[in-house]
Amino acid sequence: MEETSTMPDPAVPPTPPVPLSALLAREDLALHQIAGPADADTVIHWAHTSELADPYPYLLGGELLLTAGVHIPEAASGTYFDDYVSRIVAAGGAALGFGLAPVHDTVPRALVEACDTYELPLLEVPPRTTFSGVARAVWQLMAQARHAELRRVTEAQQSLAAAASRPDPVRAVLRQLAQRVEGQAVLYGPDGAVIGEAGRGQGDEVRESLAGLAEVVINRSSATATDTTASGIRLAAYALGTGRGFVLGVAAPHRDPADHAIASVAAVLLSLLTGEHQSGTGAARSSALVRLLLGAEPEAVAPLLGAGRWLVVHARPDTTAPDPVAASALGAALGSPLVDLGKDVVRVLLPADREPAPQPGWTLGVSAPVGPGEWSAADTQAARALARARATRTPLAHHGTGRPGLTDLVPAAEAQAHATTVLAPLTPNPALTETLRTWLSLHGSWDRTAVALSVHRNTVRQRIARCAALLGSDLDDPDVRMELWFALRQL
C-alpha cells in the first residue's frame, strides 16, 4: 500500500484534463502520433507554445508543448534531442507537438527516437493546423469535460439529498454514494466498527486498508486522508462534522475532483444525519416537535430548544430555487439546525443571541427578537423584511430598524383601533393591503414594488388604483400616505 496522504493535492486547473486520444480524434486538427507510448490514460492539462532550447523553467507539468523547431541548430545531433526531450519529461510535460513548416518539412528523425527512448508522446502537426487552433481545441475539450463533470456532480447532489429523506437515510446515502463513485462506501463509528456499508466489495485487502485509513482520521483528527492500494484502488476517508468520531470511507477505481465533490456532499449529509440521532440537542428538537404536534403551546416546548428569545430569518437564493443541501448549509452558516425548506424561501429559527450576517448568494430578511408566543408574528416580519431587502437590493434587512417615531406617542390600543377603522375597506383583500404596504415602504416605486412582490408592474398599478378607490383617498397626497403608513404599521 502506498504511503497515506493527508495533505491536499497540488493546485490544478479548474477544469478536468483532456485525454490525448480525444485530441487525436479531432479530424479538423489532423494530428498524428508518430512516437512515444500510445497510452489511453495519457491526459493533458493545457497547451503551451515555446521555441526555447530548454523549456524546463517555464513548464508546470501536464502540458502539450508545441514547437516548430526554431530552436534546433542546423547541425543538431542526437545528444541535443536527448537533452531537449529529457528536460521536457523532467518538467512533467505530457506530450510534444511538432509543427511542420515553415522551418522543417519533416519531423527530425533524432527527435522521434528521443521521444521513443523517453516515452514521451510525439505528435506531428500538419502545416494547415495552427498552434492556436490546437490550443483552442484543448480548451474546448476541457470545457466539455467540465460541463459533464458539473452535470454529474449536480445529479449526484440531487440523488444524495433525495436519499437523505428516505426512511433509512444513512444506508440510503451510502448506497447512492457507492453507485455514483462506482465503488464502495462505508460508515465507521468512533471505535472503528462498521455501522453501515454499500457497494461492491473490493476484497479483504481493500477492506483492511480502508479501515486502517479510517483509523488514521479518527486518531489524528484529520479532516481527510487518501491512499492507493497495490491493485490501484483509490481510498479516501472523511471525518464527519459531528465531533463524535464518525468517519466515511470510500473505495473506488478512480478519484477525480468530481468524485471528491460527490463524497464531500455525502459526508455533509451523513454528518447531519449522525449528529441528529446521536446528540442530545437532536433528541431535544425531536421531543419539541412531537409535543407541538400533540398540541403543546410554543412556550411549553421552547425550553427544550435552549433559548429564550428568537429570530426568524427568511432567505432566498439569488439564482436558482433552494435545495436541501443549500438549505442545510445556510442553517449551518447561521448557526441553527432549525431549517424549513419552502418552494422559494428557506426559513431559519435562530436564537436571538446569534446575530445573522449576510450570506454570499442569499438575500435575508430578519425579524425582531421575540418570545415563543410570537413566532408566528416574527415569521410575518421576516417575510416583509425579505421583500424589502430584495426590492432595495441589499443582502440583509431587519424588521423595525430605525429610531423611535410618532407611533411611540400614541397608546397601542388607540393606534390599533384607528388602523382597523382606516383600513377596513381593504381588510377583505390581504393582497391589496400587502401591496399598499410595500408600495408605501418603497416610496411609490412601481418597479421596486413589483420586484418585492414578484408580480408585474401593471398588477401593482391596478392594485394601488383599487386601494385608492376603496379608501376614497388621493394616494399622491403626502398626508394621506403618512396616515396610511401609520395605520399599516399597527397591523
Short mmCIF file of C-alpha atoms in Angstrom, two decimals:
data_model
loop_
_atom_site.label_atom_id
_atom_site.label_comp_id
_atom_site.label_asym_id
_atom_site.label_seq_id
_atom_site.Cartn_x
_atom_site.Cartn_y
_atom_site.Cartn_z
CA MET A 1 0.00 0.00 0.00
CA GLU A 2 1.29 3.46 -0.83
CA GLU A 3 2.07 5.98 1.87
CA THR A 4 -1.01 7.59 3.36
CA SER A 5 -1.51 11.22 2.46
CA THR A 6 -3.42 13.76 4.50
CA MET A 7 -2.19 16.77 2.58
CA PRO A 8 -4.16 18.44 -0.26
CA ASP A 9 -3.08 17.77 -3.83
CA PRO A 10 -1.08 20.47 -5.64
CA ALA A 11 -3.06 23.17 -7.36
CA VAL A 12 -4.61 22.04 -10.62
CA PRO A 13 -6.56 23.88 -13.31
CA PRO A 14 -10.27 24.50 -12.62
CA THR A 15 -11.18 22.17 -15.48
CA PRO A 16 -10.62 18.42 -15.90
CA PRO A 17 -7.67 17.22 -18.01
CA VAL A 18 -8.24 16.15 -21.62
CA PRO A 19 -7.36 12.65 -22.85
CA LEU A 20 -4.72 12.86 -25.54
CA SER A 21 -6.78 10.37 -27.54
CA ALA A 22 -9.67 12.86 -27.68
CA LEU A 23 -7.38 15.48 -29.21
CA LEU A 24 -6.04 12.98 -31.76
CA ALA A 25 -9.63 12.10 -32.69
CA ARG A 26 -10.33 15.68 -33.84
CA GLU A 27 -10.48 15.42 -37.65
CA ASP A 28 -10.19 19.19 -38.05
CA LEU A 29 -6.72 19.13 -36.48
CA ALA A 30 -5.36 16.08 -38.35
CA LEU A 31 -2.79 15.37 -35.65
CA HIS A 32 -0.81 12.13 -35.82
CA GLN A 33 1.16 10.45 -33.07
CA ILE A 34 4.45 9.28 -34.53
CA ALA A 35 6.42 8.34 -31.40
CA GLY A 36 6.06 7.52 -27.72
CA PRO A 37 3.62 5.20 -25.97
CA ALA A 38 0.01 5.05 -27.19
CA ASP A 39 -1.36 5.09 -23.64
CA ALA A 40 -5.10 5.64 -23.39
CA ASP A 41 -4.60 7.13 -19.91
CA THR A 42 -2.36 9.97 -21.13
CA VAL A 43 -4.01 13.32 -20.38
CA ILE A 44 -3.05 16.94 -20.94
CA HIS A 45 -3.94 19.89 -18.73
CA TRP A 46 -3.19 22.68 -21.20
CA ALA A 47 -1.33 23.57 -24.40
CA HIS A 48 1.82 25.72 -24.34
CA THR A 49 3.97 27.02 -27.20
CA SER A 50 7.72 27.51 -26.76
CA GLU A 51 10.73 27.76 -29.07
CA LEU A 52 13.28 27.63 -26.26
CA ALA A 53 16.00 25.01 -26.38
CA ASP A 54 15.32 24.34 -22.70
CA PRO A 55 11.64 24.99 -21.82
CA TYR A 56 12.02 23.29 -18.41
CA PRO A 57 11.88 26.50 -16.27
CA TYR A 58 8.60 27.55 -17.89
CA LEU A 59 6.63 24.29 -17.63
CA LEU A 60 4.26 23.42 -14.79
CA GLY A 61 3.60 19.81 -15.80
CA GLY A 62 0.86 18.20 -17.83
CA GLU A 63 1.38 20.38 -20.91
CA LEU A 64 1.11 19.59 -24.57
CA LEU A 65 4.24 21.51 -25.60
CA LEU A 66 4.01 22.89 -29.16
CA THR A 67 7.12 23.82 -31.15
CA ALA A 68 8.04 24.48 -34.78
CA GLY A 69 11.69 23.57 -34.15
CA VAL A 70 13.00 27.13 -34.47
CA HIS A 71 15.42 26.41 -31.63
CA ILE A 72 17.02 23.39 -33.34
CA PRO A 73 20.55 24.15 -34.63
CA GLU A 74 21.34 23.12 -38.21
CA ALA A 75 23.98 20.66 -37.03
CA ALA A 76 21.94 19.30 -34.12
CA SER A 77 22.98 15.82 -33.05
CA GLY A 78 21.16 13.08 -31.23
CA THR A 79 22.58 14.38 -27.98
CA TYR A 80 20.77 17.70 -28.49
CA PHE A 81 17.41 15.99 -28.93
CA ASP A 82 18.04 13.65 -25.99
CA ASP A 83 18.74 16.63 -23.75
CA TYR A 84 15.71 18.51 -25.10
CA VAL A 85 13.24 15.64 -24.60
CA SER A 86 14.66 14.60 -21.22
CA ARG A 87 14.17 18.12 -19.87
CA ILE A 88 10.53 18.14 -21.04
CA VAL A 89 9.93 14.80 -19.33
CA ALA A 90 11.69 16.01 -16.18
CA ALA A 91 9.36 19.04 -16.08
CA GLY A 92 6.32 16.78 -16.31
CA GLY A 93 5.35 17.55 -19.89
CA ALA A 94 2.60 15.23 -21.10
CA ALA A 95 3.26 15.34 -24.86
CA LEU A 96 5.17 17.19 -27.57
CA GLY A 97 3.61 18.59 -30.74
CA PHE A 98 5.96 19.36 -33.65
CA GLY A 99 4.69 21.69 -36.35
CA LEU A 100 5.71 21.18 -39.95
CA ALA A 101 6.63 24.30 -41.96
CA PRO A 102 7.90 26.88 -42.20
CA VAL A 103 11.16 25.68 -40.58
CA HIS A 104 11.04 21.89 -41.02
CA ASP A 105 9.39 19.85 -43.75
CA THR A 106 9.58 16.66 -41.68
CA VAL A 107 9.98 15.80 -38.04
CA PRO A 108 13.69 15.20 -37.31
CA ARG A 109 14.38 11.50 -37.01
CA ALA A 110 16.55 12.04 -33.94
CA LEU A 111 13.63 13.72 -32.19
CA VAL A 112 11.39 10.73 -32.95
CA GLU A 113 14.00 8.38 -31.50
CA ALA A 114 14.45 10.52 -28.38
CA CYS A 115 10.67 10.58 -27.72
CA ASP A 116 10.56 6.81 -28.07
CA THR A 117 13.51 6.48 -25.68
CA TYR A 118 11.99 8.75 -23.00
CA GLU A 119 8.42 7.54 -23.65
CA LEU A 120 7.10 11.00 -24.49
CA PRO A 121 4.16 11.05 -26.96
CA LEU A 122 5.17 12.99 -30.08
CA LEU A 123 2.50 14.48 -32.36
CA GLU A 124 3.02 15.66 -35.90
CA VAL A 125 1.14 18.92 -36.53
CA PRO A 126 0.40 19.41 -40.26
CA PRO A 127 1.08 22.80 -41.91
CA ARG A 128 -2.61 23.69 -42.18
CA THR A 129 -3.13 23.31 -38.42
CA THR A 130 -2.14 26.34 -36.36
CA PHE A 131 -0.88 26.10 -32.79
CA SER A 132 -3.63 28.47 -31.71
CA GLY A 133 -6.15 26.07 -33.25
CA VAL A 134 -4.68 23.21 -31.23
CA ALA A 135 -4.81 25.29 -28.04
CA ARG A 136 -8.40 26.29 -28.76
CA ALA A 137 -9.35 22.64 -29.30
CA VAL A 138 -7.77 21.73 -25.96
CA TRP A 139 -9.82 24.36 -24.17
CA GLN A 140 -12.98 23.30 -25.98
CA LEU A 141 -12.47 19.72 -24.85
CA MET A 142 -11.73 20.90 -21.32
CA ALA A 143 -14.91 22.98 -21.28
CA GLN A 144 -16.94 19.99 -22.45
CA ALA A 145 -15.35 17.83 -19.78
CA ARG A 146 -16.03 20.48 -17.15
CA HIS A 147 -19.66 20.71 -18.19
CA ALA A 148 -20.04 16.93 -17.98
CA GLU A 149 -18.32 16.94 -14.59
CA LEU A 150 -20.62 19.65 -13.21
CA ARG A 151 -23.68 17.84 -14.53
CA ARG A 152 -22.50 14.62 -12.88
CA VAL A 153 -21.92 16.38 -9.54
CA THR A 154 -25.29 18.15 -9.71
CA GLU A 155 -27.17 14.92 -10.44
CA ALA A 156 -25.29 13.20 -7.61
CA GLN A 157 -26.16 16.02 -5.18
CA GLN A 158 -29.83 15.71 -6.04
CA SER A 159 -29.86 11.93 -5.66
CA LEU A 160 -27.95 12.09 -2.36
CA ALA A 161 -30.34 14.70 -0.98
CA ALA A 162 -33.29 12.54 -2.01
CA ALA A 163 -31.68 9.53 -0.34
CA ALA A 164 -31.26 11.51 2.89
CA SER A 165 -35.05 11.98 3.07
CA ARG A 166 -35.86 8.26 2.88
CA PRO A 167 -36.94 6.15 5.88
CA ASP A 168 -33.44 4.65 6.34
CA PRO A 169 -31.41 7.73 5.31
CA VAL A 170 -27.90 6.67 6.38
CA ARG A 171 -27.90 3.45 4.38
CA ALA A 172 -29.71 5.14 1.51
CA VAL A 173 -26.99 7.80 1.28
CA LEU A 174 -24.26 5.13 1.42
CA ARG A 175 -25.93 3.16 -1.38
CA GLN A 176 -26.28 6.24 -3.56
CA LEU A 177 -22.69 7.30 -2.94
CA ALA A 178 -21.33 3.84 -3.80
CA GLN A 179 -23.34 3.87 -7.01
CA ARG A 180 -22.15 7.34 -8.02
CA VAL A 181 -18.43 6.61 -7.50
CA GLU A 182 -18.73 3.04 -8.82
CA GLY A 183 -17.15 1.64 -5.68
CA GLN A 184 -17.78 1.02 -2.00
CA ALA A 185 -18.90 3.35 0.80
CA VAL A 186 -18.52 2.51 4.50
CA LEU A 187 -19.58 4.40 7.62
CA TYR A 188 -17.35 3.79 10.65
CA GLY A 189 -18.24 4.54 14.26
CA PRO A 190 -15.94 6.25 16.79
CA ASP A 191 -14.48 2.87 17.75
CA GLY A 192 -13.75 1.95 14.12
CA ALA A 193 -16.64 -0.51 13.89
CA VAL A 194 -18.62 -0.64 10.64
CA ILE A 195 -22.04 0.95 11.12
CA GLY A 196 -23.20 0.65 7.52
CA GLU A 197 -21.77 -0.11 4.09
CA ALA A 198 -22.89 -0.30 0.49
CA GLY A 199 -21.47 -1.06 -2.94
CA ARG A 200 -19.37 -3.77 -4.48
CA GLY A 201 -16.91 -5.47 -2.15
CA GLN A 202 -13.30 -4.85 -3.16
CA GLY A 203 -11.72 -7.78 -1.30
CA ASP A 204 -10.00 -8.20 2.04
CA GLU A 205 -7.02 -6.05 1.08
CA VAL A 206 -9.20 -3.04 0.30
CA ARG A 207 -11.43 -3.61 3.33
CA GLU A 208 -8.45 -3.72 5.71
CA SER A 209 -6.72 -0.77 4.06
CA LEU A 210 -9.87 1.36 4.18
CA ALA A 211 -10.42 0.52 7.85
CA GLY A 212 -6.81 1.48 8.56
CA LEU A 213 -7.28 4.79 6.76
CA ALA A 214 -10.39 5.47 8.84
CA GLU A 215 -8.33 4.86 11.98
CA VAL A 216 -5.86 7.47 10.78
CA VAL A 217 -8.64 10.05 10.58
CA ILE A 218 -10.08 9.04 13.97
CA ASN A 219 -6.75 9.06 15.81
CA ARG A 220 -5.19 12.09 14.15
CA SER A 221 -8.40 14.13 13.93
CA SER A 222 -7.54 14.81 10.28
CA ALA A 223 -10.33 16.11 8.09
CA THR A 224 -9.48 13.73 5.24
CA ALA A 225 -6.91 11.11 4.27
CA THR A 226 -6.24 9.37 0.97
CA ASP A 227 -4.32 6.30 -0.14
CA THR A 228 -3.99 3.86 -3.04
CA THR A 229 -3.76 0.09 -2.77
CA ALA A 230 -1.28 -2.06 -4.65
CA SER A 231 -4.09 -3.05 -7.02
CA GLY A 232 -4.80 0.58 -7.90
CA ILE A 233 -7.99 1.09 -5.86
CA ARG A 234 -8.24 4.68 -4.61
CA LEU A 235 -9.16 5.10 -0.96
CA ALA A 236 -10.44 8.17 0.88
CA ALA A 237 -11.66 8.78 4.43
CA TYR A 238 -13.67 11.83 5.57
CA ALA A 239 -14.23 12.91 9.16
CA LEU A 240 -17.90 13.70 9.73
CA GLY A 241 -18.58 17.03 11.34
CA THR A 242 -20.39 15.74 14.42
CA GLY A 243 -17.36 15.82 16.67
CA ARG A 244 -18.06 12.24 17.76
CA GLY A 245 -15.53 10.33 15.65
CA PHE A 246 -17.71 9.10 12.77
CA VAL A 247 -15.81 8.55 9.52
CA LEU A 248 -16.93 7.97 5.94
CA GLY A 249 -14.69 5.65 3.92
CA VAL A 250 -14.78 5.41 0.11
CA ALA A 251 -13.02 2.86 -2.13
CA ALA A 252 -13.30 3.38 -5.89
CA PRO A 253 -11.32 2.60 -9.04
CA HIS A 254 -10.72 6.31 -9.70
CA ARG A 255 -10.52 9.57 -7.78
CA ASP A 256 -11.02 12.89 -9.56
CA PRO A 257 -12.38 16.29 -8.43
CA ALA A 258 -15.96 15.21 -9.24
CA ASP A 259 -15.64 12.08 -7.08
CA HIS A 260 -14.23 14.18 -4.25
CA ALA A 261 -17.09 16.69 -4.54
CA ILE A 262 -19.70 13.91 -4.51
CA ALA A 263 -18.11 12.22 -1.50
CA SER A 264 -17.91 15.58 0.31
CA VAL A 265 -21.65 16.15 -0.18
CA ALA A 266 -22.35 12.68 1.19
CA ALA A 267 -20.09 13.44 4.18
CA VAL A 268 -22.06 16.62 4.93
CA LEU A 269 -25.38 14.76 4.76
CA LEU A 270 -24.10 11.93 6.94
CA SER A 271 -22.74 14.49 9.41
CA LEU A 272 -26.23 15.95 9.74
CA LEU A 273 -27.87 12.53 10.00
CA THR A 274 -25.48 11.09 12.58
CA GLY A 275 -25.47 14.35 14.51
CA GLU A 276 -29.25 14.43 14.72
CA HIS A 277 -29.52 10.91 16.10
CA GLN A 278 -26.50 10.94 18.39
CA SER A 279 -26.60 14.37 20.02
CA GLY A 280 -28.69 15.47 22.94
CA THR A 281 -29.77 18.60 21.11
CA GLY A 282 -31.14 16.48 18.28
CA ALA A 283 -33.19 14.45 20.74
CA ALA A 284 -34.48 17.65 22.34
CA ARG A 285 -35.57 19.03 18.98
CA SER A 286 -37.38 15.79 18.19
CA SER A 287 -39.12 15.94 21.53
CA ALA A 288 -40.15 19.55 20.95
CA LEU A 289 -41.60 18.67 17.54
CA VAL A 290 -43.60 15.75 18.93
CA ARG A 291 -45.04 17.90 21.70
CA LEU A 292 -46.07 20.61 19.24
CA LEU A 293 -47.78 18.04 17.03
CA LEU A 294 -49.61 16.70 20.07
CA GLY A 295 -50.99 20.11 20.95
CA ALA A 296 -48.44 21.75 23.26
CA GLU A 297 -48.04 25.53 23.14
CA PRO A 298 -44.79 27.02 21.78
CA GLU A 299 -43.99 28.46 25.21
CA ALA A 300 -44.07 24.96 26.69
CA VAL A 301 -41.61 23.40 24.23
CA ALA A 302 -39.25 26.36 23.76
CA PRO A 303 -37.08 25.44 26.80
CA LEU A 304 -36.17 22.18 25.04
CA LEU A 305 -34.59 24.23 22.24
CA GLY A 306 -32.32 26.09 24.63
CA ALA A 307 -33.09 29.77 24.02
CA GLY A 308 -35.43 32.37 25.49
CA ARG A 309 -35.81 34.80 22.61
CA TRP A 310 -35.62 34.03 18.92
CA LEU A 311 -35.15 35.48 15.46
CA VAL A 312 -36.92 34.25 12.35
CA VAL A 313 -34.85 34.52 9.18
CA HIS A 314 -36.31 34.28 5.68
CA ALA A 315 -33.69 33.64 2.99
CA ARG A 316 -33.98 33.49 -0.77
CA PRO A 317 -31.14 32.43 -3.09
CA ASP A 318 -30.07 34.95 -5.68
CA THR A 319 -30.10 32.43 -8.56
CA THR A 320 -31.90 29.08 -8.61
CA ALA A 321 -34.51 27.68 -6.23
CA PRO A 322 -33.10 26.40 -2.91
CA ASP A 323 -32.39 22.69 -2.45
CA PRO A 324 -31.97 20.61 0.73
CA VAL A 325 -28.17 20.72 0.66
CA ALA A 326 -28.10 24.52 0.21
CA ALA A 327 -30.72 24.96 2.94
CA SER A 328 -28.73 22.84 5.40
CA ALA A 329 -25.55 24.72 4.55
CA LEU A 330 -27.31 28.04 5.16
CA GLY A 331 -28.58 26.84 8.55
CA ALA A 332 -25.06 25.76 9.48
CA ALA A 333 -23.65 29.14 8.42
CA LEU A 334 -26.23 30.99 10.51
CA GLY A 335 -25.69 28.63 13.45
CA SER A 336 -29.00 26.81 13.69
CA PRO A 337 -30.26 23.37 12.61
CA LEU A 338 -33.88 24.55 12.74
CA VAL A 339 -34.36 24.98 8.99
CA ASP A 340 -37.51 24.80 6.86
CA LEU A 341 -37.15 24.49 3.09
CA GLY A 342 -40.02 26.02 1.13
CA LYS A 343 -40.61 26.39 -2.58
CA ASP A 344 -38.74 29.67 -2.96
CA VAL A 345 -37.71 30.59 0.59
CA VAL A 346 -35.71 28.97 3.37
CA ARG A 347 -36.85 29.79 6.91
CA VAL A 348 -34.46 29.51 9.85
CA LEU A 349 -35.37 29.76 13.54
CA LEU A 350 -32.34 31.31 15.22
CA PRO A 351 -31.54 32.07 18.89
CA ALA A 352 -31.60 35.84 19.34
CA ASP A 353 -28.02 35.95 20.63
CA ARG A 354 -26.71 34.84 17.22
CA GLU A 355 -26.69 37.92 15.04
CA PRO A 356 -27.13 36.79 11.42
CA ALA A 357 -24.60 38.09 8.91
CA PRO A 358 -25.07 38.47 5.15
CA GLN A 359 -24.51 35.20 3.30
CA PRO A 360 -22.98 35.08 -0.20
CA GLY A 361 -25.58 34.14 -2.80
CA TRP A 362 -28.55 34.78 -0.48
CA THR A 363 -30.88 37.68 0.38
CA LEU A 364 -32.03 37.65 4.02
CA GLY A 365 -34.89 39.17 5.97
CA VAL A 366 -34.66 39.09 9.77
CA SER A 367 -37.45 39.55 12.31
CA ALA A 368 -37.26 41.37 15.61
CA PRO A 369 -36.28 39.25 18.66
CA VAL A 370 -39.42 37.57 20.03
CA GLY A 371 -40.53 35.01 22.57
CA PRO A 372 -42.01 31.64 21.56
CA GLY A 373 -45.54 33.00 21.70
CA GLU A 374 -44.73 35.50 18.95
CA TRP A 375 -43.07 33.12 16.47
CA SER A 376 -45.97 33.50 14.03
CA ALA A 377 -45.77 37.30 14.07
CA ALA A 378 -41.98 37.12 13.66
CA ASP A 379 -42.46 34.91 10.61
CA THR A 380 -44.52 37.68 9.01
CA GLN A 381 -41.92 40.27 10.00
CA ALA A 382 -39.14 38.26 8.37
CA ALA A 383 -41.15 37.87 5.17
CA ARG A 384 -41.67 41.63 4.97
CA ALA A 385 -38.01 42.28 5.71
CA LEU A 386 -37.01 39.90 2.92
CA ALA A 387 -39.33 41.67 0.49
CA ARG A 388 -37.72 45.00 1.43
CA ALA A 389 -34.21 43.56 1.06
CA ARG A 390 -34.98 42.20 -2.42
CA ALA A 391 -36.60 45.45 -3.51
CA THR A 392 -33.70 47.58 -2.28
CA ARG A 393 -31.12 45.03 -3.47
CA THR A 394 -29.47 44.74 -0.07
CA PRO A 395 -28.15 41.37 1.19
CA LEU A 396 -29.84 41.61 4.59
CA ALA A 397 -32.68 43.66 6.09
CA HIS A 398 -34.00 43.74 9.67
CA HIS A 399 -37.58 44.34 10.69
CA GLY A 400 -38.30 47.55 12.56
CA THR A 401 -34.87 49.14 12.28
CA GLY A 402 -34.69 52.87 12.85
CA ARG A 403 -35.18 55.42 15.60
CA PRO A 404 -38.44 55.85 17.59
CA GLY A 405 -41.12 57.87 15.79
CA LEU A 406 -44.57 59.33 16.23
CA THR A 407 -46.07 55.87 16.76
CA ASP A 408 -44.45 55.80 20.20
CA LEU A 409 -46.61 58.79 21.26
CA VAL A 410 -49.93 57.02 20.60
CA PRO A 411 -51.19 54.32 23.01
CA ALA A 412 -51.11 50.92 21.31
CA ALA A 413 -54.83 50.22 21.80
CA GLU A 414 -55.86 53.54 20.28
CA ALA A 415 -53.45 53.11 17.38
CA GLN A 416 -54.82 49.62 16.71
CA ALA A 417 -58.44 50.84 16.75
CA HIS A 418 -57.59 53.71 14.39
CA ALA A 419 -55.77 51.39 12.00
CA THR A 420 -58.67 48.95 11.92
CA THR A 421 -61.08 51.74 11.02
CA VAL A 422 -58.90 53.36 8.36
CA LEU A 423 -58.01 50.11 6.61
CA ALA A 424 -61.40 48.40 6.94
CA PRO A 425 -62.19 48.72 3.19
CA LEU A 426 -59.02 46.74 2.37
CA THR A 427 -59.29 44.07 5.07
CA PRO A 428 -61.26 41.54 2.94
CA ASN A 429 -58.39 41.51 0.40
CA PRO A 430 -54.97 40.83 2.02
CA ALA A 431 -53.22 41.21 -1.35
CA LEU A 432 -54.32 44.84 -1.56
CA THR A 433 -53.13 45.53 1.99
CA GLU A 434 -49.72 43.99 1.40
CA THR A 435 -49.31 45.75 -1.95
CA LEU A 436 -50.14 49.11 -0.38
CA ARG A 437 -47.71 48.45 2.48
CA THR A 438 -44.87 47.52 0.13
CA TRP A 439 -45.61 50.39 -2.28
CA LEU A 440 -45.55 52.96 0.52
CA SER A 441 -42.40 51.49 2.05
CA LEU A 442 -40.66 51.86 -1.32
CA HIS A 443 -41.77 55.47 -1.79
CA GLY A 444 -44.29 54.70 -4.51
CA SER A 445 -41.88 52.91 -6.85
CA TRP A 446 -43.83 50.68 -9.22
CA ASP A 447 -40.82 48.68 -10.39
CA ARG A 448 -39.31 48.01 -6.97
CA THR A 449 -42.72 47.05 -5.57
CA ALA A 450 -43.21 44.61 -8.45
CA VAL A 451 -39.82 43.04 -7.69
CA ALA A 452 -40.58 42.76 -3.98
CA LEU A 453 -43.96 41.12 -4.58
CA SER A 454 -42.85 39.04 -7.60
CA VAL A 455 -45.67 40.44 -9.75
CA HIS A 456 -45.85 42.56 -12.92
CA ARG A 457 -45.66 46.34 -12.50
CA ASN A 458 -49.09 46.67 -14.17
CA THR A 459 -50.52 44.45 -11.42
CA VAL A 460 -49.09 46.86 -8.84
CA ARG A 461 -50.68 49.82 -10.62
CA GLN A 462 -54.06 48.09 -10.75
CA ARG A 463 -53.95 47.16 -7.06
CA ILE A 464 -52.92 50.65 -5.94
CA ALA A 465 -55.68 52.16 -8.05
CA ARG A 466 -58.14 49.75 -6.42
CA CYS A 467 -56.84 50.75 -2.97
CA ALA A 468 -57.36 54.42 -3.77
CA ALA A 469 -60.91 53.74 -4.93
CA LEU A 470 -61.86 51.65 -1.87
CA LEU A 471 -60.31 54.13 0.56
CA GLY A 472 -61.69 57.15 -1.29
CA SER A 473 -58.34 58.86 -0.89
CA ASP A 474 -55.76 60.56 -3.08
CA LEU A 475 -52.65 58.43 -2.64
CA ASP A 476 -50.50 61.18 -4.15
CA ASP A 477 -51.24 63.32 -1.08
CA PRO A 478 -48.30 63.01 1.39
CA ASP A 479 -50.63 63.47 4.37
CA VAL A 480 -52.77 60.55 3.19
CA ARG A 481 -49.68 58.40 2.69
CA MET A 482 -48.42 59.26 6.16
CA GLU A 483 -51.73 58.32 7.79
CA LEU A 484 -51.97 55.05 5.86
CA TRP A 485 -48.38 54.14 6.71
CA PHE A 486 -49.10 54.82 10.38
CA ALA A 487 -52.14 52.53 10.19
CA LEU A 488 -50.36 49.78 8.32
CA ARG A 489 -47.59 49.64 10.91
CA GLN A 490 -50.13 48.72 13.56
CA LEU A 491 -51.13 45.52 11.73
#
